[in-house]
Tab-separated table of C-alpha atoms and ligand atoms in Angstrom:
chain	number	residue	atom	x	y	z
Q	284	UNK	CA	111.016	-27.527	52.822
Q	285	UNK	CA	111.760	-24.173	54.389
Q	286	UNK	CA	109.301	-22.540	52.069
Q	287	UNK	CA	106.568	-25.106	52.812
Q	288	UNK	CA	107.189	-24.678	56.529
Q	289	UNK	CA	106.987	-20.877	56.135
Q	290	UNK	CA	103.602	-21.218	54.416
Q	291	UNK	CA	102.254	-23.323	57.290
Q	292	UNK	CA	103.553	-20.840	59.849
Q	293	UNK	CA	101.860	-17.986	57.906
Q	294	UNK	CA	98.424	-19.776	57.942
Q	295	UNK	CA	98.612	-21.353	54.471
Q	296	UNK	CA	97.946	-24.796	53.149
Q	297	UNK	CA	100.460	-27.436	52.126
Q	298	UNK	CA	99.600	-30.791	50.719
Q	299	UNK	CA	102.116	-33.506	51.805
Q	300	UNK	CA	102.672	-37.195	51.427
Q	301	UNK	CA	102.221	-39.579	54.357
Q	302	UNK	CA	102.525	-43.398	54.334
Q	303	UNK	CA	98.708	-43.631	54.170
Q	304	UNK	CA	97.405	-40.893	51.770
Q	305	UNK	CA	98.297	-37.366	50.981
Q	306	UNK	CA	97.182	-34.883	53.651
Q	307	UNK	CA	96.157	-31.197	53.274
Q	308	UNK	CA	97.890	-29.513	56.192
Q	309	UNK	CA	97.599	-26.292	58.181
Q	310	UNK	CA	99.035	-25.201	61.527
Q	311	UNK	CA	96.728	-27.031	64.016
Q	312	UNK	CA	96.739	-24.107	66.377
Q	313	UNK	CA	95.849	-21.465	63.683
Q	314	UNK	CA	92.098	-21.598	63.407
Q	315	UNK	CA	91.686	-19.459	60.268
Q	316	UNK	CA	94.413	-21.622	58.646
Q	317	UNK	CA	92.363	-24.736	59.527
Q	318	UNK	CA	89.182	-23.056	58.271
Q	319	UNK	CA	90.934	-22.667	54.861
Q	320	UNK	CA	91.387	-26.512	54.773
Q	321	UNK	CA	87.540	-26.934	54.687
Q	322	UNK	CA	87.237	-24.074	52.187
Q	323	UNK	CA	89.797	-25.704	49.820
Q	324	UNK	CA	88.173	-29.073	50.064
Q	325	UNK	CA	84.644	-27.718	49.484
Q	326	UNK	CA	83.454	-29.777	52.458
Q	327	UNK	CA	79.805	-29.007	53.176
Q	328	UNK	CA	80.211	-29.844	56.863
Q	329	UNK	CA	82.955	-29.828	59.464
Q	330	UNK	CA	84.447	-33.096	60.414
Q	331	UNK	CA	87.158	-33.423	63.112
Q	332	UNK	CA	90.683	-33.336	61.697
Q	333	UNK	CA	93.648	-35.533	62.680
Q	334	UNK	CA	96.602	-33.571	64.054
Q	335	UNK	CA	99.966	-34.826	62.899
Q	336	UNK	CA	103.043	-34.666	65.214
Q	337	UNK	CA	106.705	-35.540	64.708
Q	338	UNK	CA	107.751	-36.136	68.337
Q	339	UNK	CA	105.801	-38.012	70.925
Q	340	UNK	CA	106.570	-35.131	73.285
Q	341	UNK	CA	104.179	-32.974	71.309
Q	342	UNK	CA	101.297	-35.040	72.773
Q	343	UNK	CA	101.458	-32.737	75.839
Q	344	UNK	CA	100.206	-29.859	73.621
Q	345	UNK	CA	97.218	-31.761	72.504
Q	346	UNK	CA	95.987	-34.276	75.113
Q	347	UNK	CA	94.972	-33.337	78.682
Q	348	UNK	CA	97.199	-34.464	81.578
Q	349	UNK	CA	94.481	-36.931	82.633
Q	350	UNK	CA	94.345	-38.424	79.077
Q	351	UNK	CA	98.188	-38.687	78.988
Q	352	UNK	CA	98.137	-40.752	82.286
Q	353	UNK	CA	96.372	-43.552	80.326
Q	354	UNK	CA	98.954	-46.272	79.832
Q	355	UNK	CA	97.289	-47.379	76.580
Q	356	UNK	CA	98.707	-44.314	74.833
Q	357	UNK	CA	102.262	-45.464	75.458
Q	358	UNK	CA	101.386	-49.119	74.627
Q	359	UNK	CA	99.759	-48.069	71.245
Q	360	UNK	CA	102.481	-45.568	70.424
Q	361	UNK	CA	105.277	-48.059	71.176
Q	362	UNK	CA	103.596	-50.658	68.966
Q	363	UNK	CA	102.375	-48.570	66.051
Q	364	UNK	CA	104.067	-45.176	65.898
Q	365	UNK	CA	105.432	-43.877	63.694
Q	366	UNK	CA	102.599	-45.193	61.500
Q	367	UNK	CA	98.963	-45.530	60.406
Q	368	UNK	CA	97.252	-45.226	63.771
Q	369	UNK	CA	95.323	-42.156	65.022
Q	370	UNK	CA	94.630	-42.034	68.738
Q	371	UNK	CA	91.659	-39.995	69.899
Q	372	UNK	CA	91.577	-38.738	73.526
Q	373	UNK	CA	90.570	-35.783	75.636
Q	374	UNK	CA	91.848	-32.499	74.090
Q	375	UNK	CA	93.487	-29.545	75.871
Q	376	UNK	CA	91.380	-26.427	75.540
Q	377	UNK	CA	93.988	-24.699	73.401
Q	378	UNK	CA	93.194	-27.075	70.531
Q	379	UNK	CA	90.892	-25.027	68.269
Q	380	UNK	CA	87.248	-26.043	68.287
Q	381	UNK	CA	87.320	-26.344	64.487
Q	382	UNK	CA	90.075	-29.048	64.637
Q	383	UNK	CA	87.827	-31.068	66.971
Q	384	UNK	CA	84.528	-30.104	65.321
Q	385	UNK	CA	83.338	-28.958	68.693
Q	386	UNK	CA	84.036	-32.375	70.369
Q	387	UNK	CA	86.103	-32.394	73.592
Q	388	UNK	CA	88.488	-34.880	72.015
Q	389	UNK	CA	91.235	-34.630	69.398
Q	390	UNK	CA	92.729	-37.286	67.080
Q	391	UNK	CA	96.594	-37.398	66.932
Q	392	UNK	CA	98.927	-39.402	64.604
Q	393	UNK	CA	102.750	-39.580	64.371
Q	394	UNK	CA	103.260	-40.601	60.723
Q	395	UNK	CA	106.220	-42.595	59.430
Q	396	UNK	CA	106.746	-40.755	56.102
Q	397	UNK	CA	109.966	-38.791	56.090
Q	398	UNK	CA	108.566	-35.858	54.048
Q	399	UNK	CA	105.567	-35.496	56.523
Q	400	UNK	CA	107.939	-35.613	59.523
Q	401	UNK	CA	110.335	-33.102	57.909
Q	402	UNK	CA	107.539	-30.692	57.236
Q	403	UNK	CA	106.139	-30.905	60.803
Q	404	UNK	CA	109.595	-30.401	62.263
Q	405	UNK	CA	110.536	-27.487	59.999
Q	406	UNK	CA	107.132	-25.819	60.712
Q	407	UNK	CA	107.665	-26.206	64.445
Q	408	UNK	CA	104.018	-26.923	65.035
Q	409	UNK	CA	101.615	-29.882	64.917
Q	410	UNK	CA	99.809	-29.978	61.548
Q	411	UNK	CA	96.085	-30.660	61.246
Q	412	UNK	CA	95.358	-32.506	57.941
Q	413	UNK	CA	92.486	-34.409	56.361
Q	414	UNK	CA	93.076	-36.349	53.160
Q	415	UNK	CA	93.925	-33.904	50.378
Q	416	UNK	CA	90.939	-34.550	48.203
Q	417	UNK	CA	87.919	-32.423	47.218
Q	418	UNK	CA	84.753	-33.351	49.066
Q	419	UNK	CA	83.327	-36.661	47.915
Q	420	UNK	CA	86.312	-37.525	45.792
Q	421	UNK	CA	88.791	-40.302	46.271
Q	422	UNK	CA	91.698	-39.896	48.710
Q	423	UNK	CA	94.928	-39.016	46.878
Q	424	UNK	CA	97.988	-41.199	46.916
Q	425	UNK	CA	100.079	-39.098	44.445
Q	426	UNK	CA	100.910	-35.429	44.069
Q	427	UNK	CA	99.161	-35.585	40.651
Q	428	UNK	CA	95.931	-36.754	42.276
Q	429	UNK	CA	96.220	-33.792	44.650
Q	430	UNK	CA	96.885	-31.224	41.839
Q	431	UNK	CA	93.964	-32.682	39.727
Q	432	UNK	CA	91.615	-31.867	42.607
Q	433	UNK	CA	93.139	-28.900	44.452
Q	434	UNK	CA	95.389	-26.940	42.052
Q	435	UNK	CA	94.772	-23.228	42.580
Q	436	UNK	CA	93.045	-23.845	45.885
Q	437	UNK	CA	96.235	-24.571	48.026
Q	438	UNK	CA	99.628	-23.012	48.448
Q	439	UNK	CA	101.954	-25.917	47.816
Q	440	UNK	CA	102.246	-29.659	47.305
Q	441	UNK	CA	105.309	-31.511	48.514
Q	442	UNK	CA	106.657	-34.350	46.388
Q	443	UNK	CA	107.857	-37.361	48.184
Q	444	UNK	CA	108.056	-41.189	48.136
Q	445	UNK	CA	104.883	-42.815	47.269
Q	446	UNK	CA	102.262	-43.404	49.981
Q	447	UNK	CA	102.755	-47.068	50.428
Q	448	UNK	CA	99.823	-47.975	52.588
Q	449	UNK	CA	97.168	-46.215	50.469
Q	450	UNK	CA	94.327	-46.383	52.938
Q	451	UNK	CA	93.791	-43.950	55.800
Q	452	UNK	CA	94.945	-44.549	59.386
Q	453	UNK	CA	92.952	-46.692	61.837
Q	454	UNK	CA	91.220	-44.442	64.337
Q	455	UNK	CA	91.100	-45.593	67.952
Q	456	UNK	CA	89.360	-43.755	70.792
Q	457	UNK	CA	90.437	-43.991	74.366
Q	458	UNK	CA	88.021	-42.984	77.066
Q	459	UNK	CA	88.556	-42.804	80.798
Q	460	UNK	CA	86.542	-46.062	81.218
Q	461	UNK	CA	85.782	-48.957	79.038
Q	462	UNK	CA	87.694	-50.668	76.199
Q	463	UNK	CA	89.400	-48.802	73.445
Q	464	UNK	CA	87.035	-48.248	70.487
Q	465	UNK	CA	87.912	-48.563	66.816
Q	466	UNK	CA	86.111	-45.707	65.002
Q	467	UNK	CA	87.609	-46.295	61.593
Q	468	UNK	CA	89.232	-49.296	60.111
Q	469	UNK	CA	92.506	-48.418	58.413
Q	470	UNK	CA	96.190	-49.149	57.964
Q	471	UNK	CA	96.597	-51.055	61.287
Q	472	UNK	CA	94.344	-54.144	61.368
Q	473	UNK	CA	91.880	-54.616	64.285
Q	474	UNK	CA	93.554	-57.968	65.196
Q	475	UNK	CA	96.952	-56.260	65.743
Q	476	UNK	CA	95.300	-53.596	67.944
Q	477	UNK	CA	93.443	-56.260	69.895
Q	478	UNK	CA	96.627	-58.202	70.522
Q	479	UNK	CA	98.477	-55.245	71.932
Q	480	UNK	CA	95.492	-54.123	74.006
Q	481	UNK	CA	94.611	-57.603	75.245
Q	482	UNK	CA	95.794	-56.974	78.826
Q	483	UNK	CA	94.472	-53.449	78.870
Q	484	UNK	CA	90.698	-53.838	78.385
Q	485	UNK	CA	90.838	-54.929	74.773
Q	486	UNK	CA	89.214	-53.070	71.847
Q	487	UNK	CA	85.676	-53.013	70.400
Q	488	UNK	CA	85.110	-52.071	66.709
Q	489	UNK	CA	82.310	-49.601	66.313
Q	490	UNK	CA	83.218	-48.991	62.704
Q	491	UNK	CA	81.577	-51.251	60.096
Q	492	UNK	CA	84.004	-53.847	58.819
Q	493	UNK	CA	85.082	-53.346	55.228
Q	494	UNK	CA	83.849	-56.060	52.921
Q	495	UNK	CA	86.397	-57.756	50.586
Q	496	UNK	CA	86.434	-55.811	47.309
Q	497	UNK	CA	84.477	-52.873	48.775
Q	498	UNK	CA	86.474	-49.705	49.614
Q	499	UNK	CA	86.889	-48.721	53.189
Q	500	UNK	CA	84.056	-46.860	54.801
Q	501	UNK	CA	84.339	-43.140	54.352
Q	502	UNK	CA	85.684	-41.288	57.351
Q	503	UNK	CA	83.383	-39.004	59.138
Q	504	UNK	CA	80.532	-41.451	59.428
Q	505	UNK	CA	81.226	-42.672	62.924
Q	506	UNK	CA	82.060	-39.423	64.701
Q	507	UNK	CA	79.515	-37.693	66.894
Q	508	UNK	CA	79.038	-34.007	66.475
Q	509	UNK	CA	78.817	-30.998	68.703
Q	510	UNK	CA	75.349	-30.248	69.827
Q	511	UNK	CA	74.606	-27.410	72.250
Q	512	UNK	CA	73.042	-28.328	75.601
Q	513	UNK	CA	71.089	-25.107	75.386
Q	514	UNK	CA	68.477	-25.214	72.609
Q	515	UNK	CA	69.423	-23.387	69.469
Q	516	UNK	CA	66.665	-21.980	67.234
Q	517	UNK	CA	67.318	-20.691	63.705
Q	518	UNK	CA	65.238	-17.706	62.796
Q	519	UNK	CA	64.730	-15.800	59.601
Q	520	UNK	CA	62.057	-13.228	59.870
Q	521	UNK	CA	60.133	-13.526	63.054
Q	522	UNK	CA	61.468	-13.786	66.583
Q	523	UNK	CA	60.169	-17.028	68.089
Q	524	UNK	CA	57.223	-16.579	70.369
Q	525	UNK	CA	57.648	-17.376	74.013
Q	526	UNK	CA	61.435	-16.847	74.131
Q	527	UNK	CA	62.046	-14.380	76.958
Q	528	UNK	CA	65.770	-15.089	77.669
Q	529	UNK	CA	68.251	-15.615	74.949
Q	530	UNK	CA	71.755	-15.203	73.407
Q	531	UNK	CA	72.033	-14.039	69.820
Q	532	UNK	CA	74.331	-15.367	67.055
Q	533	UNK	CA	74.519	-13.931	63.579
Q	534	UNK	CA	76.778	-14.253	60.423
Q	535	UNK	CA	77.714	-10.561	60.389
Q	536	UNK	CA	77.311	-7.292	62.279
Q	537	UNK	CA	74.381	-6.032	60.124
Q	538	UNK	CA	72.351	-9.220	60.622
Q	539	UNK	CA	73.162	-9.104	64.326
Q	540	UNK	CA	71.813	-5.594	64.639
Q	541	UNK	CA	68.568	-6.784	62.901
Q	542	UNK	CA	68.325	-9.727	65.250
Q	543	UNK	CA	68.857	-7.428	68.271
Q	544	UNK	CA	65.993	-5.226	66.946
Q	545	UNK	CA	63.698	-8.317	66.782
Q	546	UNK	CA	64.644	-9.411	70.288
Q	547	UNK	CA	64.038	-5.862	71.640
Q	548	UNK	CA	60.655	-5.652	69.905
Q	549	UNK	CA	59.550	-8.965	71.425
Q	550	UNK	CA	60.727	-7.898	74.899
Q	551	UNK	CA	63.266	-10.741	75.242
Q	552	UNK	CA	66.271	-10.281	77.477
Q	553	UNK	CA	69.509	-10.692	75.567
Q	554	UNK	CA	72.398	-12.125	77.691
Q	555	UNK	CA	74.972	-12.112	74.980
Q	556	UNK	CA	75.191	-11.290	71.307
Q	557	UNK	CA	77.866	-12.370	68.841
Q	558	UNK	CA	78.651	-11.789	65.162
Q	559	UNK	CA	80.710	-14.611	63.600
Q	560	UNK	CA	82.570	-11.927	61.682
Q	561	UNK	CA	82.176	-8.179	61.114
Q	562	UNK	CA	81.248	-8.424	57.409
Q	563	UNK	CA	80.564	-11.820	55.828
Q	564	UNK	CA	83.889	-13.626	56.046
Q	565	UNK	CA	83.402	-17.394	56.069
Q	566	UNK	CA	87.012	-18.217	56.906
Q	567	UNK	CA	86.938	-16.065	59.965
Q	568	UNK	CA	83.435	-17.296	60.923
Q	569	UNK	CA	84.363	-20.933	60.577
Q	570	UNK	CA	87.601	-20.537	62.446
Q	571	UNK	CA	85.740	-19.724	65.702
Q	572	UNK	CA	82.232	-21.100	65.262
Q	573	UNK	CA	82.455	-23.757	67.843
Q	574	UNK	CA	84.174	-21.480	70.376
Q	575	UNK	CA	81.416	-18.906	69.968
Q	576	UNK	CA	78.724	-21.547	70.388
Q	577	UNK	CA	80.340	-22.791	73.583
Q	578	UNK	CA	80.716	-19.207	74.901
Q	579	UNK	CA	77.045	-18.518	74.291
Q	580	UNK	CA	76.049	-21.698	75.920
Q	581	UNK	CA	78.215	-21.020	78.949
Q	582	UNK	CA	76.817	-17.550	79.360
Q	583	UNK	CA	73.267	-18.886	79.309
Q	584	UNK	CA	74.019	-21.724	81.724
Q	585	UNK	CA	75.658	-19.167	84.127
Q	586	UNK	CA	72.476	-17.040	83.832
Q	587	UNK	CA	70.575	-20.143	85.253
Q	588	UNK	CA	67.415	-19.275	83.392
Q	589	UNK	CA	65.982	-22.706	82.534
Q	590	UNK	CA	64.135	-21.631	79.313
Q	591	UNK	CA	67.065	-19.631	77.781
Q	592	UNK	CA	67.700	-20.257	74.154
Q	593	UNK	CA	70.430	-19.482	71.522
Q	594	UNK	CA	68.763	-17.627	68.657
Q	595	UNK	CA	70.785	-17.777	65.521
Q	596	UNK	CA	70.432	-16.300	62.041
Q	597	UNK	CA	71.096	-18.850	59.351
Q	598	UNK	CA	74.451	-18.622	57.549
Q	599	UNK	CA	74.266	-17.867	53.803
Q	600	UNK	CA	74.856	-20.910	51.680
Q	601	UNK	CA	77.803	-21.212	49.222
Q	602	UNK	CA	81.473	-22.218	49.578
Q	603	UNK	CA	82.615	-22.570	53.153
Q	604	UNK	CA	79.386	-20.794	54.204
Q	605	UNK	CA	77.463	-24.097	53.417
Q	606	UNK	CA	79.615	-25.938	55.988
Q	607	UNK	CA	78.761	-23.306	58.657
Q	608	UNK	CA	75.093	-23.334	57.695
Q	609	UNK	CA	75.133	-27.099	58.001
Q	610	UNK	CA	76.516	-27.102	61.543
Q	611	UNK	CA	73.998	-24.473	62.593
Q	612	UNK	CA	71.177	-26.554	61.117
Q	613	UNK	CA	72.458	-29.755	62.873
Q	614	UNK	CA	72.760	-27.835	66.181
Q	615	UNK	CA	69.207	-26.588	65.747
Q	616	UNK	CA	67.935	-30.081	65.002
Q	617	UNK	CA	69.270	-31.647	68.162
Q	618	UNK	CA	66.373	-33.163	70.097
Q	619	UNK	CA	66.032	-31.105	73.242
T	219	TXA	O1	95.743	-41.633	57.208
T	219	TXA	C1	95.073	-40.634	57.592
T	219	TXA	O2	94.388	-40.703	58.712
T	219	TXA	C2	95.005	-39.404	56.706
T	219	TXA	C3	96.363	-38.867	56.606
T	219	TXA	C4	96.412	-37.503	55.966
T	219	TXA	O3	96.885	-38.695	57.912
T	219	TXA	N1	94.076	-38.473	57.182
T	219	TXA	C5	92.667	-38.565	57.146
T	219	TXA	O4	91.962	-37.548	57.603
T	219	TXA	O5	92.174	-39.661	56.711
T	219	TXA	P1	90.303	-37.414	57.293
T	219	TXA	O6	89.992	-36.025	57.727
T	219	TXA	O7	89.999	-37.777	55.903
T	219	TXA	O8	89.663	-38.340	58.354
T	219	TXA	C6	89.677	-37.988	59.708
T	219	TXA	C7	88.642	-38.862	60.411
T	219	TXA	C8	87.332	-38.134	60.761
T	219	TXA	O9	86.401	-38.081	59.755
T	219	TXA	C9	86.869	-38.964	61.980
T	219	TXA	O10	86.324	-40.169	61.466
T	219	TXA	C10	88.194	-39.342	62.688
T	219	TXA	O11	89.236	-39.212	61.711
T	219	TXA	N2	88.376	-38.365	63.798
T	219	TXA	C11	89.376	-37.400	63.783
T	219	TXA	N3	89.248	-36.704	65.018
T	219	TXA	C12	88.298	-37.338	65.733
T	219	TXA	C13	87.729	-37.154	67.021
T	219	TXA	N4	88.151	-36.200	67.836
T	219	TXA	N5	86.794	-38.001	67.403
T	219	TXA	C14	86.308	-38.955	66.628
T	219	TXA	N6	86.808	-39.149	65.374
T	219	TXA	C15	87.804	-38.349	64.957
T	220	MG	MG1	89.210	-38.216	53.917
């Protein structure tokens, strides 16, 4: 355990058993460590990750004070923690954008499995962890499943008692108004959640119900994704006509210099210009992608030029780069 905890503290990846499925964990507050999770999974896109805690007191590091004032958090935690329930609520700004996939909320779970709890305690930090499978493969319920898929791509696997639930946690979102929303069916049945929340606005299921004999819906299908308020245009060779005010975003310094040249030649005013990393480094780029997008957006909103746009050069495909490229494409495709 001390070795696994040291790996987490150093920004590495440790797979660990929970009572639902095996998770692939990194320090939730270490953005490059979290980026390595996506790299190891070969995930072509960034989905928000669940942050695992060992003490309820750690919620104050993750949820805003306003979110924590919601009595439903205590009600749900008293009823189902430790256990197979993830609570989604407003995130503190310190939670890395990559953990939240750019959303302003974060999902948190206090697991019951002793090995998971021991790892979180020894590491001294909340641990962000998706299921420990390669993209598109089944969620693992044994250390052997994990090794079949991820051997050589992660730093350690912890052995422990079997994952007795075997399906992922139920994901419940709490907003400042309206009933709780079930985003993903999982280890805690909707009926149990509804009973506990009956006097507190109830709960509506937005996740499709699993059919008997059909595996649970894949996670990631119900979450909304970050989309900039300021339009984002992906450019390859030509600077888009009619853009006179912009912020620039490029995969690396060299591409950024080219983009700056194009902007200057077209006479556009550049309010900010950002390289995702100095030379192409997908782990570093992914770690801060959402923060950089938010910063560029904030700069342009402050400039108060209504037609301002974020002009981005596409990220090269391959490995973790494909996930970055996917998010930029989605941001660009948002209807304005
Ligand atoms: O049982 C589990 O939940 C396992 C173990 C390891 O804890 N973890 C797991 O993680 O299933 P993952 O990454 O496979 O699924 C996480 C899902 C996301 O795809 C999304 O559906 C939801 O949880 N989620 C997490 N954070 C969210 C947020 N801020 N807003 C909406 N949905 C969120
Ligand atoms: Mg999964």
